[in-house]
Amino acid sequence: MSTHGRPQQEEAQPGSPRPGTVAAAGEFGLIRTLTTGRTQPSTTLLGPGDDAAVVAAPDGRVVATTDVLVQGVHFRLDWSDPEHIGRKAVAVNLADLAAMGAVPTSVLVGIACPPDTETRMLAALTDGMWAEAERARAGIIGGDVVRADQLVLSVTALGDLGGRPPVTRSGARPGDILAVCGRLGWAAAGLAVLGRGFRSPVGVVNAQRYPQPAYQAGPAAAVAGATSMIDVSDGLLADLGHLASASEVGLDVQTARLTVDQRLVDVGTALGADPLRWVLTGGEDHALAATFPSYTDLPEGWVQIGTVLLPDTGVTVDGQPYEGVSGWEHWR
């Protein structure tokens, strides 16, 4: 996407907006910059440019989710490129759709920012949003831009169940197996690296900058008969706690079944940290965790990590309560 506005060498007149900023572009000029030349999937019947969008809902039901990302809380501009931030803003929502067993179709974006924000920065940010939406075969169908004191992103995502019932958090049953799909601990390791002032190893750091959820794994789990499912956003044990509570079951994680990548081991050794703790408690990887009947042949990419136990036993690790903070929680 190209950026519009006056040439950088042109000086602003006294009292006029600085060239290249959103104030100089204006609301509708900014919208044109961020949306012109984009393509949409077949589910988008009417995209950006009108009072509202129109989206096909082949299933007759729409799965909806939303997240708000705040500068300094969910991302830092000195740690992440704008494109990475855009990817992350969309990915965290689409992962929630996958956790319901839905296929993503559409994304709505709200952007709040100061008037001196550079238009080219927002163009790069939305490039990331469009790229992540396209990776999931979804479209960005509209949204809003407003003035604020800091950069805030609000993203709403819509999905289609393909005729299947939604996979909720409340269906796990004693005797089911517990499985995950996706990386665990990588984003937490990346956060630890960035927090120490380093920028490498890049693969670990990028895992913190933007997740890479396996969107197809959610619908595949639904087809395979998953009894419950959740997006691992706040940490494996914390999110399994939500699943256990909703299903009124116990869950036991078996550490011998967990994969601790050698790169996490290396980073942990360098920083004096326990990589297994990152795997168990680190958030923002947006892997999926689900339960399946014990006789299930797990779909590709899914790996068993534990079992579902009798009701009201909570979440345990190797049969014992886990000591320490189990994951992220706002205001704590």
mmCIF file of C-alpha atoms in Angstrom:
data_model
loop_
_atom_site.group_PDB
_atom_site.id
_atom_site.type_symbol
_atom_site.label_atom_id
_atom_site.label_comp_id
_atom_site.label_asym_id
_atom_site.label_seq_id
_atom_site.Cartn_x
_atom_site.Cartn_y
_atom_site.Cartn_z
ATOM 1 C CA MET A 1 0.000 0.000 0.000
ATOM 2 C CA SER A 2 1.371 3.385 -0.909
ATOM 3 C CA THR A 3 1.143 6.361 1.417
ATOM 4 C CA HIS A 4 -0.333 9.692 0.396
ATOM 5 C CA GLY A 5 0.364 13.221 1.575
ATOM 6 C CA ARG A 6 2.703 16.062 0.765
ATOM 7 C CA PRO A 7 6.370 15.505 -0.031
ATOM 8 C CA GLN A 8 8.526 15.313 3.073
ATOM 9 C CA GLN A 9 10.561 18.372 2.077
ATOM 10 C CA GLU A 10 7.489 20.616 2.080
ATOM 11 C CA GLU A 11 7.322 22.586 5.302
ATOM 12 C CA ALA A 12 4.109 22.941 7.258
ATOM 13 C CA GLN A 13 2.693 26.432 7.614
ATOM 14 C CA PRO A 14 2.369 27.789 11.149
ATOM 15 C CA GLY A 15 -0.624 26.185 12.815
ATOM 16 C CA SER A 16 -1.042 23.578 10.076
ATOM 17 C CA PRO A 17 -0.577 19.803 10.577
ATOM 18 C CA ARG A 18 2.879 18.406 9.989
ATOM 19 C CA PRO A 19 3.128 16.793 6.530
ATOM 20 C CA GLY A 20 2.970 13.019 6.511
ATOM 21 C CA THR A 21 0.837 12.772 9.651
ATOM 22 C CA VAL A 22 -2.710 11.522 10.029
ATOM 23 C CA ALA A 23 -3.769 15.076 10.866
ATOM 24 C CA ALA A 24 -2.505 16.216 7.465
ATOM 25 C CA ALA A 25 -4.152 13.291 5.666
ATOM 26 C CA GLY A 26 -7.492 13.775 7.421
ATOM 27 C CA GLU A 27 -9.916 11.042 8.441
ATOM 28 C CA PHE A 28 -11.139 10.144 4.983
ATOM 29 C CA GLY A 29 -7.763 10.526 3.343
ATOM 30 C CA LEU A 30 -6.334 8.146 5.921
ATOM 31 C CA ILE A 31 -9.114 5.638 5.302
ATOM 32 C CA ARG A 32 -8.428 5.745 1.561
ATOM 33 C CA THR A 33 -4.735 5.183 2.210
ATOM 34 C CA LEU A 34 -5.386 2.162 4.395
ATOM 35 C CA THR A 35 -8.004 0.476 2.194
ATOM 36 C CA THR A 36 -7.358 1.309 -1.458
ATOM 37 C CA GLY A 37 -6.203 -1.533 -3.697
ATOM 38 C CA ARG A 38 -7.029 -4.400 -1.354
ATOM 39 C CA THR A 39 -8.731 -7.620 -2.369
ATOM 40 C CA GLN A 40 -11.475 -9.445 -0.477
ATOM 41 C CA PRO A 41 -12.512 -13.098 -0.128
ATOM 42 C CA SER A 42 -15.797 -14.309 -1.612
ATOM 43 C CA THR A 43 -17.506 -14.004 1.784
ATOM 44 C CA THR A 44 -17.217 -10.198 1.592
ATOM 45 C CA LEU A 45 -20.299 -9.025 -0.286
ATOM 46 C CA LEU A 46 -19.751 -5.329 0.443
ATOM 47 C CA GLY A 47 -16.454 -4.088 1.846
ATOM 48 C CA PRO A 48 -15.124 -0.762 3.133
ATOM 49 C CA GLY A 49 -16.649 2.479 1.888
ATOM 50 C CA ASP A 50 -20.265 2.405 3.027
ATOM 51 C CA ASP A 51 -21.990 2.838 6.401
ATOM 52 C CA ALA A 52 -21.518 -0.859 7.121
ATOM 53 C CA ALA A 53 -20.175 -3.970 5.444
ATOM 54 C CA VAL A 54 -22.124 -6.982 4.250
ATOM 55 C CA VAL A 55 -20.699 -10.454 4.830
ATOM 56 C CA ALA A 56 -22.003 -13.826 3.711
ATOM 57 C CA ALA A 57 -22.856 -16.261 6.501
ATOM 58 C CA PRO A 58 -23.137 -19.644 4.744
ATOM 59 C CA ASP A 59 -23.730 -21.472 8.026
ATOM 60 C CA GLY A 60 -26.549 -19.154 9.093
ATOM 61 C CA ARG A 61 -24.642 -18.381 12.302
ATOM 62 C CA VAL A 62 -21.721 -16.004 12.891
ATOM 63 C CA VAL A 63 -18.971 -16.526 15.460
ATOM 64 C CA ALA A 64 -17.738 -13.150 16.759
ATOM 65 C CA THR A 65 -14.848 -12.069 18.981
ATOM 66 C CA THR A 66 -13.031 -8.827 19.788
ATOM 67 C CA ASP A 67 -9.793 -7.680 21.400
ATOM 68 C CA VAL A 68 -8.326 -4.309 22.313
ATOM 69 C CA LEU A 69 -4.552 -3.793 22.109
ATOM 70 C CA VAL A 70 -3.032 -0.799 23.889
ATOM 71 C CA GLN A 71 0.403 0.661 23.256
ATOM 72 C CA GLY A 72 2.682 -0.045 26.191
ATOM 73 C CA VAL A 73 0.511 -2.923 27.426
ATOM 74 C CA HIS A 74 0.183 -5.291 24.470
ATOM 75 C CA PHE A 75 2.938 -3.941 22.216
ATOM 76 C CA ARG A 76 5.855 -1.523 22.186
ATOM 77 C CA LEU A 77 6.887 0.464 19.144
ATOM 78 C CA ASP A 78 10.543 0.253 20.189
ATOM 79 C CA TRP A 79 10.334 -3.556 20.230
ATOM 80 C CA SER A 80 8.124 -4.292 17.214
ATOM 81 C CA ASP A 81 7.819 -3.044 13.662
ATOM 82 C CA PRO A 82 4.383 -1.627 12.782
ATOM 83 C CA GLU A 83 3.770 -4.584 10.446
ATOM 84 C CA HIS A 84 4.371 -6.997 13.334
ATOM 85 C CA ILE A 85 1.919 -5.102 15.529
ATOM 86 C CA GLY A 86 -0.720 -5.260 12.799
ATOM 87 C CA ARG A 87 -0.225 -8.978 12.368
ATOM 88 C CA LYS A 88 -0.514 -9.528 16.112
ATOM 89 C CA ALA A 89 -3.697 -7.463 16.414
ATOM 90 C CA VAL A 90 -5.449 -9.637 13.831
ATOM 91 C CA ALA A 91 -3.914 -12.957 14.863
ATOM 92 C CA VAL A 92 -5.038 -12.794 18.487
ATOM 93 C CA ASN A 93 -8.632 -12.476 17.312
ATOM 94 C CA LEU A 94 -8.540 -15.091 14.588
ATOM 95 C CA ALA A 95 -7.060 -17.571 17.073
ATOM 96 C CA ASP A 96 -10.196 -17.165 19.201
ATOM 97 C CA LEU A 97 -12.331 -18.092 16.201
ATOM 98 C CA ALA A 98 -10.203 -21.168 15.573
ATOM 99 C CA ALA A 99 -10.684 -22.177 19.214
ATOM 100 C CA MET A 100 -14.430 -22.341 18.580
ATOM 101 C CA GLY A 101 -13.871 -24.562 15.552
ATOM 102 C CA ALA A 102 -14.722 -21.725 13.171
ATOM 103 C CA VAL A 103 -13.150 -20.651 9.888
ATOM 104 C CA PRO A 104 -12.304 -16.899 9.857
ATOM 105 C CA THR A 105 -14.179 -14.809 7.316
ATOM 106 C CA SER A 106 -13.956 -11.119 8.210
ATOM 107 C CA VAL A 107 -12.167 -8.555 10.360
ATOM 108 C CA LEU A 108 -13.249 -5.086 11.527
ATOM 109 C CA VAL A 109 -10.531 -2.683 12.689
ATOM 110 C CA GLY A 110 -10.681 0.352 14.951
ATOM 111 C CA ILE A 111 -7.577 2.560 15.174
ATOM 112 C CA ALA A 112 -7.155 5.359 17.716
ATOM 113 C CA CYS A 113 -3.977 7.428 17.550
ATOM 114 C CA PRO A 114 -2.494 10.889 18.215
ATOM 115 C CA PRO A 115 -2.774 13.450 15.380
ATOM 116 C CA ASP A 116 1.006 13.529 14.874
ATOM 117 C CA THR A 117 1.141 9.805 14.103
ATOM 118 C CA GLU A 118 2.882 9.253 10.781
ATOM 119 C CA THR A 119 0.606 8.010 8.033
ATOM 120 C CA ARG A 120 3.316 5.703 6.706
ATOM 121 C CA MET A 121 3.506 3.993 10.112
ATOM 122 C CA LEU A 122 -0.216 3.264 10.073
ATOM 123 C CA ALA A 123 0.078 2.116 6.454
ATOM 124 C CA ALA A 124 2.750 -0.392 7.501
ATOM 125 C CA LEU A 125 0.636 -1.471 10.477
ATOM 126 C CA THR A 126 -2.372 -2.140 8.277
ATOM 127 C CA ASP A 127 -0.145 -3.923 5.766
ATOM 128 C CA GLY A 128 0.488 -6.401 8.578
ATOM 129 C CA MET A 129 -3.221 -6.619 9.341
ATOM 130 C CA TRP A 130 -4.096 -7.345 5.726
ATOM 131 C CA ALA A 131 -1.286 -9.893 5.419
ATOM 132 C CA GLU A 132 -2.447 -11.820 8.493
ATOM 133 C CA ALA A 133 -6.074 -11.710 7.412
ATOM 134 C CA GLU A 134 -5.088 -13.037 3.997
ATOM 135 C CA ARG A 135 -3.067 -15.821 5.651
ATOM 136 C CA ALA A 136 -6.321 -16.939 7.267
ATOM 137 C CA ARG A 137 -8.276 -16.334 4.017
ATOM 138 C CA ALA A 138 -10.313 -13.612 5.685
ATOM 139 C CA GLY A 139 -10.921 -10.006 4.644
ATOM 140 C CA ILE A 140 -10.767 -6.665 6.431
ATOM 141 C CA ILE A 141 -14.226 -5.296 5.757
ATOM 142 C CA GLY A 142 -14.292 -1.959 7.601
ATOM 143 C CA GLY A 143 -13.740 -0.170 10.866
ATOM 144 C CA ASP A 144 -13.076 3.302 12.252
ATOM 145 C CA VAL A 145 -10.256 5.776 12.888
ATOM 146 C CA VAL A 146 -10.348 8.263 15.768
ATOM 147 C CA ARG A 147 -8.097 10.611 17.722
ATOM 148 C CA ALA A 148 -6.546 9.473 21.016
ATOM 149 C CA ASP A 149 -3.539 10.199 23.228
ATOM 150 C CA GLN A 150 -1.836 6.905 22.388
ATOM 151 C CA LEU A 151 -2.101 4.156 19.805
ATOM 152 C CA VAL A 152 -4.979 1.781 20.540
ATOM 153 C CA LEU A 153 -6.186 -0.985 18.220
ATOM 154 C CA SER A 154 -9.589 -2.624 18.467
ATOM 155 C CA VAL A 155 -10.189 -5.638 16.263
ATOM 156 C CA THR A 156 -13.382 -7.646 15.830
ATOM 157 C CA ALA A 157 -13.273 -10.918 13.898
ATOM 158 C CA LEU A 158 -16.110 -12.969 12.420
ATOM 159 C CA GLY A 159 -16.102 -16.645 11.514
ATOM 160 C CA ASP A 160 -18.186 -19.450 10.066
ATOM 161 C CA LEU A 161 -18.806 -22.856 11.682
ATOM 162 C CA GLY A 162 -19.411 -24.748 8.456
ATOM 163 C CA GLY A 163 -22.513 -26.472 9.816
ATOM 164 C CA ARG A 164 -20.759 -27.823 12.916
ATOM 165 C CA PRO A 165 -21.671 -27.041 16.528
ATOM 166 C CA PRO A 166 -19.243 -24.640 18.218
ATOM 167 C CA VAL A 167 -16.545 -26.239 20.337
ATOM 168 C CA THR A 168 -16.841 -24.547 23.735
ATOM 169 C CA ARG A 169 -14.820 -24.722 26.938
ATOM 170 C CA SER A 170 -17.498 -26.704 28.734
ATOM 171 C CA GLY A 171 -17.527 -30.100 27.010
ATOM 172 C CA ALA A 172 -14.491 -31.911 28.449
ATOM 173 C CA ARG A 173 -15.267 -35.239 30.112
ATOM 174 C CA PRO A 174 -13.279 -37.476 32.482
ATOM 175 C CA GLY A 175 -11.324 -39.972 30.420
ATOM 176 C CA ASP A 176 -10.741 -37.574 27.516
ATOM 177 C CA ILE A 177 -7.202 -36.850 26.395
ATOM 178 C CA LEU A 178 -5.741 -33.342 26.556
ATOM 179 C CA ALA A 179 -3.827 -32.121 23.502
ATOM 180 C CA VAL A 180 -2.261 -28.968 22.084
ATOM 181 C CA CYS A 181 -1.434 -27.657 18.632
ATOM 182 C CA GLY A 182 1.151 -24.927 18.226
ATOM 183 C CA ARG A 183 4.206 -23.590 20.014
ATOM 184 C CA LEU A 184 4.289 -22.960 23.753
ATOM 185 C CA GLY A 185 6.756 -20.795 25.662
ATOM 186 C CA TRP A 186 8.244 -19.026 22.675
ATOM 187 C CA ALA A 187 6.567 -15.654 23.192
ATOM 188 C CA ALA A 188 7.495 -15.666 26.878
ATOM 189 C CA ALA A 189 11.104 -16.425 25.973
ATOM 190 C CA GLY A 190 11.053 -13.602 23.440
ATOM 191 C CA LEU A 191 9.676 -11.222 26.055
ATOM 192 C CA ALA A 192 12.474 -12.197 28.428
ATOM 193 C CA VAL A 193 15.066 -11.534 25.723
ATOM 194 C CA LEU A 194 13.593 -8.137 24.839
ATOM 195 C CA GLY A 195 13.290 -7.247 28.497
ATOM 196 C CA ARG A 196 17.042 -7.757 28.886
ATOM 197 C CA GLY A 197 17.699 -5.346 26.023
ATOM 198 C CA PHE A 198 18.615 -7.964 23.401
ATOM 199 C CA ARG A 199 17.138 -8.455 19.928
ATOM 200 C CA SER A 200 18.249 -12.016 19.171
ATOM 201 C CA PRO A 201 17.772 -14.883 18.615
ATOM 202 C CA VAL A 202 15.391 -13.428 16.056
ATOM 203 C CA GLY A 203 13.103 -16.460 15.854
ATOM 204 C CA VAL A 204 12.412 -16.323 19.578
ATOM 205 C CA VAL A 205 12.030 -12.536 19.635
ATOM 206 C CA ASN A 206 9.656 -12.566 16.667
ATOM 207 C CA ALA A 207 7.465 -15.096 18.467
ATOM 208 C CA GLN A 208 6.789 -12.361 21.014
ATOM 209 C CA ARG A 209 6.303 -9.662 18.394
ATOM 210 C CA TYR A 210 3.572 -11.573 16.564
ATOM 211 C CA PRO A 211 2.095 -15.061 17.023
ATOM 212 C CA GLN A 212 1.525 -17.532 14.221
ATOM 213 C CA PRO A 213 -1.603 -19.482 15.146
ATOM 214 C CA ALA A 214 -2.503 -22.595 13.197
ATOM 215 C CA TYR A 215 -5.941 -21.378 12.132
ATOM 216 C CA GLN A 216 -6.832 -24.591 10.335
ATOM 217 C CA ALA A 217 -6.168 -26.651 13.482
ATOM 218 C CA GLY A 218 -9.350 -25.455 15.190
ATOM 219 C CA PRO A 219 -11.805 -26.583 12.509
ATOM 220 C CA ALA A 220 -9.779 -29.801 12.101
ATOM 221 C CA ALA A 221 -10.168 -30.493 15.823
ATOM 222 C CA ALA A 222 -13.900 -29.854 15.580
ATOM 223 C CA VAL A 223 -14.220 -32.323 12.711
ATOM 224 C CA ALA A 224 -12.227 -34.881 14.727
ATOM 225 C CA GLY A 225 -14.722 -34.606 17.601
ATOM 226 C CA ALA A 226 -13.002 -32.276 20.077
ATOM 227 C CA THR A 227 -15.123 -32.031 23.223
ATOM 228 C CA SER A 228 -13.696 -28.675 24.369
ATOM 229 C CA MET A 229 -11.131 -26.177 23.143
ATOM 230 C CA ILE A 230 -9.448 -22.914 24.132
ATOM 231 C CA ASP A 231 -6.957 -20.415 22.714
ATOM 232 C CA VAL A 232 -3.807 -20.357 24.848
ATOM 233 C CA SER A 233 -3.336 -16.611 25.194
ATOM 234 C CA ASP A 234 -2.618 -16.101 28.906
ATOM 235 C CA GLY A 235 -0.502 -19.201 29.537
ATOM 236 C CA LEU A 236 -1.125 -22.930 29.242
ATOM 237 C CA LEU A 237 -1.985 -23.586 32.887
ATOM 238 C CA ALA A 238 -4.048 -20.416 33.247
ATOM 239 C CA ASP A 239 -6.142 -21.166 30.182
ATOM 240 C CA LEU A 240 -6.509 -24.827 31.068
ATOM 241 C CA GLY A 241 -7.882 -23.564 34.368
ATOM 242 C CA HIS A 242 -10.662 -21.788 32.460
ATOM 243 C CA LEU A 243 -11.406 -24.960 30.523
ATOM 244 C CA ALA A 244 -11.406 -27.123 33.657
ATOM 245 C CA SER A 245 -13.709 -24.702 35.465
ATOM 246 C CA ALA A 246 -16.183 -24.459 32.579
ATOM 247 C CA SER A 247 -16.237 -28.250 32.134
ATOM 248 C CA GLU A 248 -16.150 -28.997 35.886
ATOM 249 C CA VAL A 249 -13.297 -31.451 35.422
ATOM 250 C CA GLY A 250 -9.698 -31.831 36.442
ATOM 251 C CA LEU A 251 -6.798 -31.673 33.993
ATOM 252 C CA ASP A 252 -3.358 -33.146 34.479
ATOM 253 C CA VAL A 253 -0.467 -31.989 32.306
ATOM 254 C CA GLN A 254 2.355 -34.487 31.880
ATOM 255 C CA THR A 255 5.625 -32.665 31.394
ATOM 256 C CA ALA A 256 7.247 -35.691 29.726
ATOM 257 C CA ARG A 257 4.848 -35.111 26.828
ATOM 258 C CA LEU A 258 5.680 -31.406 26.439
ATOM 259 C CA THR A 259 8.184 -30.243 23.845
ATOM 260 C CA VAL A 260 10.788 -27.768 25.089
ATOM 261 C CA ASP A 261 12.596 -26.632 21.958
ATOM 262 C CA GLN A 262 16.382 -26.516 22.135
ATOM 263 C CA ARG A 263 16.297 -22.817 21.272
ATOM 264 C CA LEU A 264 14.269 -22.168 24.431
ATOM 265 C CA VAL A 265 16.727 -24.245 26.414
ATOM 266 C CA ASP A 266 19.590 -22.168 25.035
ATOM 267 C CA VAL A 267 17.854 -18.880 25.849
ATOM 268 C CA GLY A 268 16.950 -20.128 29.308
ATOM 269 C CA THR A 269 20.559 -21.086 29.964
ATOM 270 C CA ALA A 270 21.787 -17.679 28.812
ATOM 271 C CA LEU A 271 19.259 -15.787 30.943
ATOM 272 C CA GLY A 272 19.251 -18.071 33.965
ATOM 273 C CA ALA A 273 15.587 -18.970 33.422
ATOM 274 C CA ASP A 274 13.633 -22.232 33.381
ATOM 275 C CA PRO A 275 12.316 -22.859 29.842
ATOM 276 C CA LEU A 276 9.724 -25.339 31.141
ATOM 277 C CA ARG A 277 8.147 -22.518 33.147
ATOM 278 C CA TRP A 278 7.827 -20.522 29.926
ATOM 279 C CA VAL A 279 6.053 -23.475 28.317
ATOM 280 C CA LEU A 280 3.668 -23.927 31.240
ATOM 281 C CA THR A 281 2.913 -20.304 32.087
ATOM 282 C CA GLY A 282 3.993 -18.078 29.185
ATOM 283 C CA GLY A 283 1.247 -16.347 27.235
ATOM 284 C CA GLU A 284 0.808 -14.864 23.756
ATOM 285 C CA ASP A 285 1.758 -17.902 21.688
ATOM 286 C CA HIS A 286 -1.895 -18.502 20.797
ATOM 287 C CA ALA A 287 -1.559 -22.233 20.484
ATOM 288 C CA LEU A 288 -4.775 -24.230 20.828
ATOM 289 C CA ALA A 289 -5.552 -26.656 23.636
ATOM 290 C CA ALA A 290 -8.402 -29.147 23.335
ATOM 291 C CA THR A 291 -9.818 -32.349 24.757
ATOM 292 C CA PHE A 292 -10.782 -35.343 22.677
ATOM 293 C CA PRO A 293 -12.395 -38.726 23.358
ATOM 294 C CA SER A 294 -9.690 -41.240 24.266
ATOM 295 C CA TYR A 295 -10.174 -43.248 21.077
ATOM 296 C CA THR A 296 -9.570 -40.244 18.773
ATOM 297 C CA ASP A 297 -6.878 -40.233 16.137
ATOM 298 C CA LEU A 298 -5.585 -36.709 16.690
ATOM 299 C CA PRO A 299 -5.507 -34.425 13.632
ATOM 300 C CA GLU A 300 -2.173 -33.440 12.128
ATOM 301 C CA GLY A 301 -0.216 -31.123 14.389
ATOM 302 C CA TRP A 302 -2.061 -32.058 17.576
ATOM 303 C CA VAL A 303 -0.060 -33.724 20.375
ATOM 304 C CA GLN A 304 -1.364 -35.261 23.572
ATOM 305 C CA ILE A 305 -0.004 -33.575 26.716
ATOM 306 C CA GLY A 306 -2.265 -34.938 29.435
ATOM 307 C CA THR A 307 -5.599 -36.339 30.534
ATOM 308 C CA VAL A 308 -8.980 -35.222 31.825
ATOM 309 C CA LEU A 309 -9.653 -36.362 35.382
ATOM 310 C CA LEU A 310 -12.621 -36.696 37.708
ATOM 311 C CA PRO A 311 -14.516 -33.463 38.466
ATOM 312 C CA ASP A 312 -13.296 -30.639 40.702
ATOM 313 C CA THR A 313 -9.617 -31.573 40.884
ATOM 314 C CA GLY A 314 -8.322 -28.424 39.160
ATOM 315 C CA VAL A 315 -5.228 -28.301 36.964
ATOM 316 C CA THR A 316 -2.185 -30.280 38.045
ATOM 317 C CA VAL A 317 1.259 -30.880 36.592
ATOM 318 C CA ASP A 318 2.485 -34.466 36.855
ATOM 319 C CA GLY A 319 -0.235 -35.048 39.414
ATOM 320 C CA GLN A 320 0.760 -32.164 41.680
ATOM 321 C CA PRO A 321 -0.363 -28.526 42.069
ATOM 322 C CA TYR A 322 1.953 -26.130 40.232
ATOM 323 C CA GLU A 323 3.783 -23.620 42.390
ATOM 324 C CA GLY A 324 3.944 -20.006 41.247
ATOM 325 C CA VAL A 325 2.015 -17.721 38.920
ATOM 326 C CA SER A 326 0.312 -19.754 36.224
ATOM 327 C CA GLY A 327 -0.255 -17.046 33.616
ATOM 328 C CA TRP A 328 -1.172 -13.460 32.696
ATOM 329 C CA GLU A 329 -4.106 -11.613 34.193
ATOM 330 C CA HIS A 330 -4.951 -7.915 33.704
ATOM 331 C CA TRP A 331 -4.884 -5.625 36.775
ATOM 332 C CA ARG A 332 -2.902 -8.159 38.790
#
